[in-house]
Coordinates of C-alpha atoms in Angstrom, one line a residue:
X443 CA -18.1 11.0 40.8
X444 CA -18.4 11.2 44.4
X445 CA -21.0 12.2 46.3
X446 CA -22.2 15.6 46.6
X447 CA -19.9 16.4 43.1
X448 CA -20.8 17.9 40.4
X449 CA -20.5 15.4 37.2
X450 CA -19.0 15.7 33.8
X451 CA -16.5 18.6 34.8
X452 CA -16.8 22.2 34.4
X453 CA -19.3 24.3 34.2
X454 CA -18.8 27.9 33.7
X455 CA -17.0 29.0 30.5
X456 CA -15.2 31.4 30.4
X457 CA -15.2 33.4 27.2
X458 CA -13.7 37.0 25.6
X459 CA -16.6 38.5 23.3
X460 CA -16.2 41.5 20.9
X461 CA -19.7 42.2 22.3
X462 CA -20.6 42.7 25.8
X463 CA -21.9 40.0 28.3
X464 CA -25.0 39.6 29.9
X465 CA -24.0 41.4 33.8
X466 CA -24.9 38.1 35.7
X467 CA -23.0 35.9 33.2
X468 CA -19.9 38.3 33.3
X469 CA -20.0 38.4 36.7
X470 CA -19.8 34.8 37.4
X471 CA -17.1 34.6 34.5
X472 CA -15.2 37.9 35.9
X473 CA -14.8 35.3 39.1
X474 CA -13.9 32.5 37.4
X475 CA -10.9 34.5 36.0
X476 CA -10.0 36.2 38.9
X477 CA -9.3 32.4 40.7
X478 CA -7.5 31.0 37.8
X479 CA -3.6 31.0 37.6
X480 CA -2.5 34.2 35.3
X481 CA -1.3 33.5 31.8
X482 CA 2.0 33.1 30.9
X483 CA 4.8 32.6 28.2
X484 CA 4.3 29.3 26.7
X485 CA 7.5 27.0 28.2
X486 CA 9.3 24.8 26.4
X487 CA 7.3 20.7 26.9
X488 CA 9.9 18.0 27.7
X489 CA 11.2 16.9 24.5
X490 CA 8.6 14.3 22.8
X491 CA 10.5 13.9 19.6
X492 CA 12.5 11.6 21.6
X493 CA 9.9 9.6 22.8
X494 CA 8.1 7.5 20.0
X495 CA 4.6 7.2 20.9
X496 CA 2.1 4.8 19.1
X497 CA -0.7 6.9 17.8
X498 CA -2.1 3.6 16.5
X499 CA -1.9 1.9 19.2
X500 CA -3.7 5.1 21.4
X501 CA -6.1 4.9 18.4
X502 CA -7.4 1.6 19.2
X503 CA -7.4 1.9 23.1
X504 CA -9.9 5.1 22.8
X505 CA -12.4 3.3 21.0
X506 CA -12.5 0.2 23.8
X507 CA -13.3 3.4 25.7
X508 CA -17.0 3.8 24.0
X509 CA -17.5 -0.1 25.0
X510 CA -17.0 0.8 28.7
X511 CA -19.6 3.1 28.6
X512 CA -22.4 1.2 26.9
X513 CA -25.9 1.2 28.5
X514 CA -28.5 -1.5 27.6
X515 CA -27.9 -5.0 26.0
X516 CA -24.2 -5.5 25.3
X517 CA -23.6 -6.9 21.8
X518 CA -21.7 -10.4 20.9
X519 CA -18.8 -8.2 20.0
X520 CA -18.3 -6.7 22.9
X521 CA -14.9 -6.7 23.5
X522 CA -14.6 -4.7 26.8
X523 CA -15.1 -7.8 28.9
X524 CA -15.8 -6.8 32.4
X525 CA -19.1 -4.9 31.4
X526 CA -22.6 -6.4 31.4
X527 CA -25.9 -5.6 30.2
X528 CA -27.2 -2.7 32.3
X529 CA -30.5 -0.2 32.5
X530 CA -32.8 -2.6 30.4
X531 CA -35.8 -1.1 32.0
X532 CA -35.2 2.9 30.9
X533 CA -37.9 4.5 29.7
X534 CA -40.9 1.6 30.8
X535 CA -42.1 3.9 33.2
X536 CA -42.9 6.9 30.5
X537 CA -43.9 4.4 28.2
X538 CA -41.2 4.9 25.7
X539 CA -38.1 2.3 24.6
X540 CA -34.8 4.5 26.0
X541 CA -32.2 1.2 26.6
X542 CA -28.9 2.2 25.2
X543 CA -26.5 5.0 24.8
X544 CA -23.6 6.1 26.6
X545 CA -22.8 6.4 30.2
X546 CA -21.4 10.1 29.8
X547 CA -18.5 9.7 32.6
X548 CA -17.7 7.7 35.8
X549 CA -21.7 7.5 37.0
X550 CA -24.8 5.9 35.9
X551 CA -26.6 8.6 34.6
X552 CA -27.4 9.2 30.4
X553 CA -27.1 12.8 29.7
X554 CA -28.7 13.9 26.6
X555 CA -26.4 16.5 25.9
X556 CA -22.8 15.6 26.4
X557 CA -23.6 12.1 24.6
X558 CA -25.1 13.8 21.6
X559 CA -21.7 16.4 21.5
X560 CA -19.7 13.1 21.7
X561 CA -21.4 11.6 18.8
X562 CA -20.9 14.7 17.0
X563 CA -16.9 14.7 17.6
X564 CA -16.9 10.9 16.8
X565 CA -18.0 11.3 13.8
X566 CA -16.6 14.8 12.6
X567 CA -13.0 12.4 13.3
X568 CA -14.9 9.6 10.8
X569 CA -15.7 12.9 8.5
X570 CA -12.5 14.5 8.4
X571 CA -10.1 11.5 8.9
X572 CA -12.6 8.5 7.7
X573 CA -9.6 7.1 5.5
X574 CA -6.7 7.1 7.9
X575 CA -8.8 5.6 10.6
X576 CA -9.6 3.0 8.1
X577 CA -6.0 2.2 7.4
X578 CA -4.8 1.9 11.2
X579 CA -7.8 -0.8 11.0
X580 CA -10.1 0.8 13.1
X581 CA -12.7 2.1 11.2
X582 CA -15.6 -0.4 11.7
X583 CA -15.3 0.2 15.8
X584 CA -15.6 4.0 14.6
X585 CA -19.0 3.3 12.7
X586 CA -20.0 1.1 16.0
X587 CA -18.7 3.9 18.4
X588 CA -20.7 6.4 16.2
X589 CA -24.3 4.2 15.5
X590 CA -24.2 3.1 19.4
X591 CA -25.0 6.7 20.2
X592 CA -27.3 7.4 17.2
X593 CA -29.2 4.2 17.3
X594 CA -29.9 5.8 21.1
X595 CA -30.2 9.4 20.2
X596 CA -33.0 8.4 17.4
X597 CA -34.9 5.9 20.2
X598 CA -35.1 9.6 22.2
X599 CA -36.6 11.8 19.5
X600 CA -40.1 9.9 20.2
X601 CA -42.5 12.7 18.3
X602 CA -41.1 15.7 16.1
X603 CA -41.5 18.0 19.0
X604 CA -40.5 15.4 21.4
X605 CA -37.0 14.6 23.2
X606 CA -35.6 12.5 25.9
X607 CA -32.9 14.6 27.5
X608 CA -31.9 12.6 30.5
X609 CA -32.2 8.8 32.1
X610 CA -31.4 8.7 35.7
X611 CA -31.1 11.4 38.4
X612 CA -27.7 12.6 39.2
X613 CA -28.7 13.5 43.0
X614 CA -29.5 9.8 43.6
X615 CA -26.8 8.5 41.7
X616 CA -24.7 10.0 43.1
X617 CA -25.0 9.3 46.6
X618 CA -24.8 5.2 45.5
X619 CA -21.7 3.6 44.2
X620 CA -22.6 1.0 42.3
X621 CA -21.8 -1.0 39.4
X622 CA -24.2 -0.3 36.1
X623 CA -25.4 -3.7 36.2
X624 CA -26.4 -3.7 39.8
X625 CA -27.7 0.4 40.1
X626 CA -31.0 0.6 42.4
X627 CA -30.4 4.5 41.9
X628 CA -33.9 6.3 40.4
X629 CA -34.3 5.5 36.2
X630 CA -36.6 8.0 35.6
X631 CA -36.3 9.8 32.6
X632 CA -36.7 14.3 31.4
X633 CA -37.8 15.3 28.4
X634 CA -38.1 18.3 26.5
X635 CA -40.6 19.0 24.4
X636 CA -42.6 22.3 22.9
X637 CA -44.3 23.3 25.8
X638 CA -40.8 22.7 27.5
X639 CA -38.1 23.4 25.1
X640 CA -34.7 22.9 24.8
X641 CA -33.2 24.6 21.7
X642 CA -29.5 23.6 23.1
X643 CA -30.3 19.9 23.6
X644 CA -32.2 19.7 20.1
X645 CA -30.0 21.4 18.3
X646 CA -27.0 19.8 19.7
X647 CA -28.4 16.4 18.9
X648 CA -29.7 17.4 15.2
X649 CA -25.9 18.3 14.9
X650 CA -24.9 14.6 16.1
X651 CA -28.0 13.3 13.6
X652 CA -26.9 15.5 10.6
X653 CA -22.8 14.8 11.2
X654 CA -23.3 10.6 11.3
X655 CA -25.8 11.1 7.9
X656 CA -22.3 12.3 6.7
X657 CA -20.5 9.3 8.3
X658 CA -22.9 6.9 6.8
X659 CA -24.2 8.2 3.4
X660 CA -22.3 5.7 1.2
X661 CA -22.1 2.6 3.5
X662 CA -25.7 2.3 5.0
X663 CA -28.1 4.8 2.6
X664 CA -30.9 3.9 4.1
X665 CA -30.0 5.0 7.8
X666 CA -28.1 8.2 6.9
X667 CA -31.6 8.9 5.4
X668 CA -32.8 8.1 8.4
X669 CA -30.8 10.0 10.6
X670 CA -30.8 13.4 8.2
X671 CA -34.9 13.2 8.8
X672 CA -34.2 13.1 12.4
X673 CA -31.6 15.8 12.1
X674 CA -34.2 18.3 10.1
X675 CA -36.8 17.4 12.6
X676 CA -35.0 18.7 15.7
X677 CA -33.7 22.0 13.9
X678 CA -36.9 23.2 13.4
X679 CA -38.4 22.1 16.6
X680 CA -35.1 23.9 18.7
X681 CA -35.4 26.8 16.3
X682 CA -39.4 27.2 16.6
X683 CA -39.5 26.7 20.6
X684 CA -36.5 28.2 21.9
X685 CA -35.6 27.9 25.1
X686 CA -32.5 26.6 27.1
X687 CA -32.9 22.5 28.2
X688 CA -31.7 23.3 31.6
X689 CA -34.9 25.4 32.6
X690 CA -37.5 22.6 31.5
X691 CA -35.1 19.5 32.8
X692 CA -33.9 20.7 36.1
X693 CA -32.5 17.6 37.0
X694 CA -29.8 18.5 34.4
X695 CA -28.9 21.8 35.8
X696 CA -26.5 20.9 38.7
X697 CA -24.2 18.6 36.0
X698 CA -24.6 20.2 32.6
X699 CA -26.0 23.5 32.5
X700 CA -25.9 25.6 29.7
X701 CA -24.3 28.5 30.5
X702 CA -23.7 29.3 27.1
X703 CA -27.3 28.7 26.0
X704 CA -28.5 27.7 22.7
X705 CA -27.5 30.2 20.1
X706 CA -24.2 28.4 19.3
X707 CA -25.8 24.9 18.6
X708 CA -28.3 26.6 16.3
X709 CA -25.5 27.8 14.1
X710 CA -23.9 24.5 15.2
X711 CA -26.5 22.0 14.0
X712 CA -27.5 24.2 11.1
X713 CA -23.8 24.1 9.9
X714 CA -23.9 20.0 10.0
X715 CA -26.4 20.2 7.8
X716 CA -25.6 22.3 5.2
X717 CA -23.0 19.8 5.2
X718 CA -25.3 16.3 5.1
X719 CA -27.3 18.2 2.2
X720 CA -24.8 19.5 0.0
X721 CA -23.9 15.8 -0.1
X722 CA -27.0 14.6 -0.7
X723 CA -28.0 15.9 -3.7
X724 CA -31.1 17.9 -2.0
X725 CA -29.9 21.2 -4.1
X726 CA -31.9 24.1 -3.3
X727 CA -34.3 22.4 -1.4
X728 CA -31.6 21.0 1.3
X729 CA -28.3 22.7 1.3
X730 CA -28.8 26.3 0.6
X731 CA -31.7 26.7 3.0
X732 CA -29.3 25.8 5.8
X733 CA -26.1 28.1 4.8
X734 CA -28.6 30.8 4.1
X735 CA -29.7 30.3 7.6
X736 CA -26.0 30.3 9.2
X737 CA -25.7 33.6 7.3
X738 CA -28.5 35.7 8.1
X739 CA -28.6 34.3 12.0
X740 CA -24.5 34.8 12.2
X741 CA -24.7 37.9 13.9
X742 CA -28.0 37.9 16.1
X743 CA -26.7 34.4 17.0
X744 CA -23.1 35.3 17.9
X745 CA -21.5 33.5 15.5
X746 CA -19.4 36.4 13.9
X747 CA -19.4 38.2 17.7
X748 CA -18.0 35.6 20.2
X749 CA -14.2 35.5 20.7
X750 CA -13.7 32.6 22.7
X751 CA -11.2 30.7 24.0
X752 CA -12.4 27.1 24.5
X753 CA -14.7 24.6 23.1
X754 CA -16.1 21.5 24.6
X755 CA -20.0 20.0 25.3
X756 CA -21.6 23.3 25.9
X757 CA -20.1 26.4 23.8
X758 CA -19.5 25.5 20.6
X759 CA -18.5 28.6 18.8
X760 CA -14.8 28.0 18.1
X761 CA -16.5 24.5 16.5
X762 CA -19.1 26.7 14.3
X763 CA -16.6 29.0 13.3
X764 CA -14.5 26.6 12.4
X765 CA -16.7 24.7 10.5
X766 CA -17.8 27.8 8.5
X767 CA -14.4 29.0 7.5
X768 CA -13.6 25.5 6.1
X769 CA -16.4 27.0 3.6
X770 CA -15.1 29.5 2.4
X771 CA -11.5 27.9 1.7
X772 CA -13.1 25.2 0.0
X773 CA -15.5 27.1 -2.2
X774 CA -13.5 26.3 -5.2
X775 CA -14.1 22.8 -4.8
X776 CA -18.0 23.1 -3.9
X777 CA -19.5 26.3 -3.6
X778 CA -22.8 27.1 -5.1
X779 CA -22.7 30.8 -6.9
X780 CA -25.8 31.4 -5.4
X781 CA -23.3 31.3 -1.6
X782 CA -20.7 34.3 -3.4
X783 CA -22.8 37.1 -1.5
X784 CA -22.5 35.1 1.9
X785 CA -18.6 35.4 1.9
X786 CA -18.2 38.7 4.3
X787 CA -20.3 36.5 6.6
X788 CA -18.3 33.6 6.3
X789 CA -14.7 36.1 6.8
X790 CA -16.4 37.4 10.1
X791 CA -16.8 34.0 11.1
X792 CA -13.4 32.8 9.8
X793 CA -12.0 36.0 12.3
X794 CA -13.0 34.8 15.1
X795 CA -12.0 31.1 14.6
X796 CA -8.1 32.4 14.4
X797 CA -8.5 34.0 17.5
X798 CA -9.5 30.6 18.7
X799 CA -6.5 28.8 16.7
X800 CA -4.1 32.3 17.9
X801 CA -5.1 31.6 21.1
X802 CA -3.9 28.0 21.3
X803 CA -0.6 29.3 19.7
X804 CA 0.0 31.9 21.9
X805 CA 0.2 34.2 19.5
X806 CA -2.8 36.8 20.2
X807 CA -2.6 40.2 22.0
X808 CA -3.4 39.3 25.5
X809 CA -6.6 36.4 25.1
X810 CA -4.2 33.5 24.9
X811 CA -5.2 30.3 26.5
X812 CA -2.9 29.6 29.4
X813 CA -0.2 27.0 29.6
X814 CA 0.9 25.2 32.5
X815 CA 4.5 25.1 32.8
X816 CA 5.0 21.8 31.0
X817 CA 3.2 23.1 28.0
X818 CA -0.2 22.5 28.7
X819 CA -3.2 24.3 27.6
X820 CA -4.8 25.0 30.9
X821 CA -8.8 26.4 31.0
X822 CA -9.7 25.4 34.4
X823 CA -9.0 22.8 37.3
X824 CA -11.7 20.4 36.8
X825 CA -11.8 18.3 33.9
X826 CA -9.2 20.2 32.0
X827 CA -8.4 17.8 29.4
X828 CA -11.5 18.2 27.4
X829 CA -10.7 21.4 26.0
X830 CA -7.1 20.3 25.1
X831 CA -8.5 17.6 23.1
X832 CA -11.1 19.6 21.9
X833 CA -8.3 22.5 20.7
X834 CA -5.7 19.6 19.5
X835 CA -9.0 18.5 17.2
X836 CA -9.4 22.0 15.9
X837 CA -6.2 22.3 15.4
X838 CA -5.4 20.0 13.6
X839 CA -8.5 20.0 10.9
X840 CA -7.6 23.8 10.4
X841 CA -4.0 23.4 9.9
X842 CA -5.3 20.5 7.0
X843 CA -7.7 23.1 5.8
X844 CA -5.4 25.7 5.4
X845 CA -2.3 23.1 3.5
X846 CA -5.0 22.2 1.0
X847 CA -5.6 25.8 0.4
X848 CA -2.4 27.5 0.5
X849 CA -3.1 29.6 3.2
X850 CA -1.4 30.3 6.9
X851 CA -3.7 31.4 9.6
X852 CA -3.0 35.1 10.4
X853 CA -2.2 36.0 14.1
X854 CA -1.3 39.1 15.9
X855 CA 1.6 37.6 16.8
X856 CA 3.0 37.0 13.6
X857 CA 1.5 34.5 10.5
X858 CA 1.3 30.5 11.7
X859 CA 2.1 27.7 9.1
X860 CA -0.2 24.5 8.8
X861 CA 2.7 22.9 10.3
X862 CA 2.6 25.3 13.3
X863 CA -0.9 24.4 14.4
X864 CA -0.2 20.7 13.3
X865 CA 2.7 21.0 15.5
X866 CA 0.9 22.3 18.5
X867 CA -1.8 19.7 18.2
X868 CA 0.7 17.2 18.7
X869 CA 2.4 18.4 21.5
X870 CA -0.8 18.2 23.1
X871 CA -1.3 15.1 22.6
X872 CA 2.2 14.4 23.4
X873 CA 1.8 15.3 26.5
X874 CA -1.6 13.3 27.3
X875 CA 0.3 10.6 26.2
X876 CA 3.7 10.9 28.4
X877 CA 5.5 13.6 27.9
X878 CA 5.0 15.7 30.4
X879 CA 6.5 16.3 33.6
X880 CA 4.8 13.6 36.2
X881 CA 5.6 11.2 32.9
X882 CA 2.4 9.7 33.2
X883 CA 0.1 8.9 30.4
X884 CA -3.3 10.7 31.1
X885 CA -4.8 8.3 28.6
X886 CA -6.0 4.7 30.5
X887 CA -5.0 1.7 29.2
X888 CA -1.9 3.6 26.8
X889 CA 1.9 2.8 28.0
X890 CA 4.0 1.7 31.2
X891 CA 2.5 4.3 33.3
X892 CA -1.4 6.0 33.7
X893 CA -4.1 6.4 36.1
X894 CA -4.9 3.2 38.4
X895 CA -7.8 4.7 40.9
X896 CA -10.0 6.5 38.0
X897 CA -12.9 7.8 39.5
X898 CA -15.7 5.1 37.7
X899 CA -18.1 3.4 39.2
X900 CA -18.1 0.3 37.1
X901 CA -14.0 -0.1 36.6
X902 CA -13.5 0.6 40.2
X903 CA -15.4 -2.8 41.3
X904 CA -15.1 -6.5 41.0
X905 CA -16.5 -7.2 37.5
X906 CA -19.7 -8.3 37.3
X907 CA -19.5 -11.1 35.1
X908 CA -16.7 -12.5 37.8
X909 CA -18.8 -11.7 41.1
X910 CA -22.4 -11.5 40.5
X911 CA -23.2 -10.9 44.7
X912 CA -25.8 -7.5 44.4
X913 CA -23.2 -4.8 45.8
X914 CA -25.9 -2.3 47.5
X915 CA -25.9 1.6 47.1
X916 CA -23.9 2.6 50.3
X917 CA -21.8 -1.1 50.1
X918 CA -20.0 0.2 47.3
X919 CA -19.0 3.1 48.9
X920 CA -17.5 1.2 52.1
X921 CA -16.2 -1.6 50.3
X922 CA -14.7 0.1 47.2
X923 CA -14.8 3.6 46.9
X924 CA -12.3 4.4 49.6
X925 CA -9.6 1.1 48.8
X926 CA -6.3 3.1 48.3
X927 CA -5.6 -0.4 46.0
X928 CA -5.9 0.2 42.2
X929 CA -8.9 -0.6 40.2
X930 CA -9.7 -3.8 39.3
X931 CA -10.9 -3.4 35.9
X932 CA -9.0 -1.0 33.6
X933 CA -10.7 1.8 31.8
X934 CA -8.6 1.6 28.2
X935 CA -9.0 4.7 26.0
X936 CA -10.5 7.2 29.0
X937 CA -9.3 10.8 29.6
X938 CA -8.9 11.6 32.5
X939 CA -9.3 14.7 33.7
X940 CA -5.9 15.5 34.2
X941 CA -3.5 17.5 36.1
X942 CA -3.7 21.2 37.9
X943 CA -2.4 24.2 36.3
X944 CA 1.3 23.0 38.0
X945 CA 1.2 20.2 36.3
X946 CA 0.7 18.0 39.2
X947 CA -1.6 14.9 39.1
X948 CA -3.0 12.8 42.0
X949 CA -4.4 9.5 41.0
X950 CA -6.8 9.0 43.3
X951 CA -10.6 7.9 43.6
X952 CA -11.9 11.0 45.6
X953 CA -10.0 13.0 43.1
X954 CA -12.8 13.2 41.0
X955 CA -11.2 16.4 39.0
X956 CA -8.4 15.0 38.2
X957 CA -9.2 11.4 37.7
X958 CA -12.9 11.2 36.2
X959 CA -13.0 10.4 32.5
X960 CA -16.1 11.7 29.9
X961 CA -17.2 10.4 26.6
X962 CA -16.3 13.6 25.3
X963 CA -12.8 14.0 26.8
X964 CA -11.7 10.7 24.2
X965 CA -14.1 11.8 21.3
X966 CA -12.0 14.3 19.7
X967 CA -8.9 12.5 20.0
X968 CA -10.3 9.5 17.8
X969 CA -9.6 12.2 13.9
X970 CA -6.4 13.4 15.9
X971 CA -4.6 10.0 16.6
X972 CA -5.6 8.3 13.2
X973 CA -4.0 11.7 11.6
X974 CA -1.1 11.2 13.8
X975 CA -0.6 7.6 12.8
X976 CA -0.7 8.3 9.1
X977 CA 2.0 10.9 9.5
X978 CA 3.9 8.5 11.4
X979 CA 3.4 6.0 8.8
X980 CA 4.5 8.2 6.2
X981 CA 7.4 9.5 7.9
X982 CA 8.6 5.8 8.3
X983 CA 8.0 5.0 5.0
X984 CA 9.9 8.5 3.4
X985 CA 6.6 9.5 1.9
X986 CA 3.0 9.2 1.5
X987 CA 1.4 6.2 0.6
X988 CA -0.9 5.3 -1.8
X989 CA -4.5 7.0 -0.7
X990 CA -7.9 5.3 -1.1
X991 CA -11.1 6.2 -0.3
X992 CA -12.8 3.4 1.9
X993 CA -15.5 5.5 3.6
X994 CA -16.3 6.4 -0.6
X995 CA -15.7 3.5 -2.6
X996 CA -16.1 4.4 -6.1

């Protein structure tokens, strides 16, 4: 993003607890409320039924997205072309091998904890949606999306107690514009460790660890293994030393504070591995130790408190709860009798996960999200689009969850159907797609029309592999960043920002609300399109095909 910007968009959450906030938070929150457009009835979206969008097709185009934002030695597959190797010297000056990861938006900087939330939502898609992302043939870039970030995110858990948050330093970065492979911009790399703790970081990332053990328990043993060590590791060292990342690693504070703190990816990562254990045949010794956890630290924790209204990189609730309901309507299939007594737990959980889903619908008693007049789910101005990707995600695993059960989700406003909350999620992603009022497609790369000037660095400059001339820090800024000409190397598969609560969107550069994309604005999306697609299919075909399991070959 420009200069003098804050990166990765957003950073106060506002959230409606059934317990009271801290008076500085609240404040700040109670602010952030008063300046946002009041709520109203949700309007009517332009008709998408008409408009027959290729879920496929956006399923393969946010994938690409995960290529353009490799750091380190590209691979032979690399199919985003106008990308080179970049940052092959992080972590020499500490001693310590950090080459790799993810870029987390349209700057040079590798922030710890918005790349480990996007591995997480990666692979909770590959989790929840592993088979129909295999039959729109994209599962293997999936698995390649997912290890990218792990083989990085293991490279930065150097000693049990020891973690590489951040690569880079936004202030410098961000008063360059350069391209990745030419960046003269300050590599120097945070950590957090237990003299400085992070429980938010560490927890976050054992979540990401514990989530891809999931993803690859079945096709590569011997690095889910790998991967579930890591993930056991960082709990205990982000539950032992708590503390919030942002106090030890300044540096991060300006671009991804945690307002929220640290008690939701406790739950969060503790959650992911009750699920990596229960599948890995740990018994007592593995599963039951972390659900007991989630149930004795639900309350203190805020698990069965927080009543929110969002979920993205930094308050994860709505994801906890969601994940912890999903017990309790699949405890016939897996639950251990030793759990039974943990079920009035689990309900206050499930509680306040409807008034998450209720929220989205419109159906609750005056917390609902707001909608822009074209039917958008509208949190704030900058960087909107990550929590309507976030919400379409939820959505849609809930409304799955509570099909398979029998159930409809409960609301104030009168009892949803799977189908409602299906139907929701695809409006929203209806309307990232095109159907909205400027009839753009906030998704790069996907239709006729979508973002040309998309605030990036790398896209927005001659490729490297075609000009390999050194474009200096303040050259890119006169040469590039202010060209009202498009960009000359497309972005496929980003999210951009999006538009303002009027449904207006202005594409360009400086616009760095609007038209910056994030890893973790396309993450979510990747279980929601390939669930799309298979409906689609289906629909086409007057039923359901034939299912098999390819992420579980028998």
């Amino acid at each position: 993003m420009g200069r003098g910007g804050q990166g990765g968009g957003g950073r106060l959450f506002p959230f409606y607890p059934s317990t009271s906030l801290p008076a500085a938070i609240g404040f700040s929150l109670l602010l952030l409320n008063l300046s946002q457009p009041r709520a109203s009835a949700a309007p009517s979206p332009p008709p998408s039924s008409a408009l027959a969008f290729d879920y496929g097709d956006a399923l393969t185009k946010s994938l690409l997205y995960f290529e353009a934002q490799r750091s380190g030695r590209l691979p032979y597959n690399q199919r985003v072309s106008w990308r080179h190797h970049s940052a092959l010297s992080d972590g020499l000056e500490q001693g310590v091998d950090l080459v790799g990861g993810y870029y987390d938006a349209g700057d040079n900087v590798k922030f710890g904890l918005p790349m480990a939330f996007t591995v997480t939502m990666v692979a909770w898609g590959v989790v929840e949606y592993g088979e129909e992302i295999a039959g729109a043939g994209e599962l293997e870039h999936a698995l390649e999306a997912i290890k990218w970030g792990t083989d990085y995110l293991v490279k930065a858990h150097a000693a049990p107690e020891v973690l590489w948050a951040e690569v880079g330093d936004g202030e410098t970065d961000h008063y360059c514009w350069q391209r990745p492979e030419d960046m003269t911009t300050s590599r120097r790399a945070f950590k957090i460790d237990a003299g400085h703790p992070g429980s938010d970081l560490a927890g976050e990332t054992a979540a990401a660890m514990a989530a891809a053990s999931v993803v690859f328990r079945r096709r590569n043993p011997h690095y889910s293994h790998l991967l579930l060590h890591h993930a056991q590791q960082l709990f205990e060292f982000a539950d032992k030393h708590r503390g919030n990342y942002d106090r030890s690693v300044a540096a991060a504070r300006k671009y991804y504070a945690s307002v929220s703190g640290y008690n939701d990816e406790l739950l969060w990562a503790a959650l992911w591995l009750h699920r990596a254990t229960a599948g890995a045949g740990l018994g007592d010794d593995g599963s039951g130790v972390y659900l007991d956890y989630v149930v004795r630290n639900g309350h203190a924790l805020g698990g069965t408190g927080w009543a929110v209204t969002e979920f993205s990189w930094d308050i994860k609730y709505a994801g906890v709860q969601v994940l912890a309901s999903k017990l309790l309507m699949e405890k016939g299939q897996r639950w251990p009798e030793e759990a039974a007594a943990a079920e009035e737990i689990l309900m206050q959980f499930q509680s306040k996960a409807e008034h998450y889903l209720c929220a989205c619908l419109g159906k609750n008693n005056g917390t609902n999200v707001r909608r822009t007049p074209g039917g958008l789910l509208y949190v704030r101005p900058w960087n909107n689009m990550q929590y309507v990707s976030g919400a379409a995600f939820l959505l849609t695993v809930y409304a799955d969850a509570l099909r398979r059960s029998g159930q409809a989700l409960p609301c104030p406003g009168g009892a949803a159907r799977p189908s409602d909350l299906l139907s929701t999620a695809k409006s929203s992603v209806d309307y990232i797609l095109g159907a909205n009022p400027m009839g753009l497609s906030y998704l790069v790369g996907y239709g006729p029309r979508f973002p040309r000037q998309v605030h990036h660095r790398g896209a927005s400059m001659t490729s490297y592999k075609e000009t390999r001339s050194f474009i200096g820090c303040t050259q890119g800024y006169d040469d590039w960043y202010g060209r009202q000409e498009d960009n000359p190397n497309i972005l496929v598969g980003a999210l951009v920002g999006g538009p303002g609560g009027d449904d207006v969107f202005q594409d360009e550069r400086q616009n760095y609300m609007q038209t910056e994309a994030c890893t973790y604005n396309t993450a979510p999306l990747i279980g929601v399109f390939a669930k799309l697609h298979r409906l689609r299919l289906e629909e086409s075909a007057g039923g359901p095909p034939r299912r098999c399991s390819l992420l579980n070959p028998r």
